[in-house]
Amino acid sequence: AADELKSDREIVMTAVQNWGLALEYAADELKSDREIVMTAVLQDGISLEYAAQDLQEDEEFKKIAEQ
């Protein structure tokens, strides 16, 4: 996707609501956005592997991803 789309918070939020794994294609700053990552992980726990490292290590996110 074009860089401006990858950085558009609304577009990325809509994408991860429908397909959590779309987080892989988000801009790096959005991979650190707790709300976007949480939405992605709730949709598909596997998407946590595309989040920023600090969120991958966050116990709350790990617990949800494992459900």
mmCIF file of C-alpha atoms in Angstrom:
data_model
loop_
_atom_site.group_PDB
_atom_site.id
_atom_site.type_symbol
_atom_site.label_atom_id
_atom_site.label_comp_id
_atom_site.label_asym_id
_atom_site.label_seq_id
_atom_site.Cartn_x
_atom_site.Cartn_y
_atom_site.Cartn_z
ATOM 1 C CA ALA A 1 0.000 0.000 0.000
ATOM 2 C CA ALA A 2 1.073 3.576 -0.510
ATOM 3 C CA ASP A 3 3.007 5.085 2.393
ATOM 4 C CA GLU A 4 0.355 7.729 3.064
ATOM 5 C CA LEU A 5 -2.274 5.000 3.491
ATOM 6 C CA LYS A 6 -0.024 3.004 5.822
ATOM 7 C CA SER A 7 0.298 6.105 8.004
ATOM 8 C CA ASP A 8 -3.387 7.076 7.983
ATOM 9 C CA ARG A 9 -4.705 6.106 11.419
ATOM 10 C CA GLU A 10 -8.356 5.844 10.353
ATOM 11 C CA ILE A 11 -7.567 3.655 7.351
ATOM 12 C CA VAL A 12 -5.306 1.380 9.392
ATOM 13 C CA MET A 13 -7.891 1.133 12.184
ATOM 14 C CA THR A 14 -10.580 0.097 9.687
ATOM 15 C CA ALA A 15 -8.212 -2.422 8.126
ATOM 16 C CA VAL A 16 -7.260 -4.118 11.412
ATOM 17 C CA GLN A 17 -10.898 -4.199 12.549
ATOM 18 C CA ASN A 18 -11.637 -6.348 9.516
ATOM 19 C CA TRP A 19 -8.343 -8.257 9.286
ATOM 20 C CA GLY A 20 -6.006 -8.094 12.258
ATOM 21 C CA LEU A 21 -3.039 -9.234 10.222
ATOM 22 C CA ALA A 22 -3.238 -5.987 8.220
ATOM 23 C CA LEU A 23 -1.129 -4.601 11.083
ATOM 24 C CA GLU A 24 1.868 -5.999 9.194
ATOM 25 C CA TYR A 25 1.412 -3.277 6.566
ATOM 26 C CA ALA A 26 0.883 -0.337 8.946
ATOM 27 C CA ALA A 27 3.498 2.372 9.353
ATOM 28 C CA ASP A 28 5.887 1.763 12.248
ATOM 29 C CA GLU A 29 4.399 4.564 14.360
ATOM 30 C CA LEU A 30 0.984 2.879 14.178
ATOM 31 C CA LYS A 31 2.495 -0.453 15.207
ATOM 32 C CA SER A 32 3.214 1.344 18.505
ATOM 33 C CA ASP A 33 -0.342 2.704 18.826
ATOM 34 C CA ARG A 34 -1.934 0.778 21.703
ATOM 35 C CA GLU A 35 -5.489 1.184 20.420
ATOM 36 C CA ILE A 36 -4.675 0.025 16.900
ATOM 37 C CA VAL A 37 -2.623 -2.917 18.115
ATOM 38 C CA MET A 38 -5.310 -3.921 20.626
ATOM 39 C CA THR A 39 -7.943 -3.822 17.888
ATOM 40 C CA ALA A 40 -5.751 -5.986 15.652
ATOM 41 C CA VAL A 41 -4.968 -8.483 18.428
ATOM 42 C CA LEU A 42 -8.625 -8.793 19.408
ATOM 43 C CA GLN A 43 -9.423 -9.544 15.762
ATOM 44 C CA ASP A 44 -6.523 -12.007 15.346
ATOM 45 C CA GLY A 45 -4.043 -12.801 18.108
ATOM 46 C CA ILE A 46 -1.320 -13.678 15.607
ATOM 47 C CA SER A 47 -1.184 -10.006 14.601
ATOM 48 C CA LEU A 48 0.743 -9.248 17.816
ATOM 49 C CA GLU A 49 3.896 -10.419 16.038
ATOM 50 C CA TYR A 50 3.661 -7.316 13.810
ATOM 51 C CA ALA A 51 3.338 -4.858 16.711
ATOM 52 C CA ALA A 52 6.176 -2.767 18.089
ATOM 53 C CA GLN A 53 8.522 -4.760 20.334
ATOM 54 C CA ASP A 54 7.392 -3.102 23.567
ATOM 55 C CA LEU A 55 3.772 -4.057 22.860
ATOM 56 C CA GLN A 56 4.777 -7.603 21.912
ATOM 57 C CA GLU A 57 6.278 -7.903 25.397
ATOM 58 C CA ASP A 58 3.305 -6.283 27.165
ATOM 59 C CA GLU A 59 1.552 -8.832 29.409
ATOM 60 C CA GLU A 60 -1.922 -7.476 28.639
ATOM 61 C CA PHE A 61 -1.399 -7.876 24.897
ATOM 62 C CA LYS A 62 0.189 -11.320 25.258
ATOM 63 C CA LYS A 63 -2.717 -12.547 27.372
ATOM 64 C CA ILE A 64 -5.277 -11.397 24.801
ATOM 65 C CA ALA A 65 -3.278 -12.790 21.885
ATOM 66 C CA GLU A 66 -3.194 -16.220 23.509
ATOM 67 C CA GLN A 67 -6.992 -16.469 23.821
#
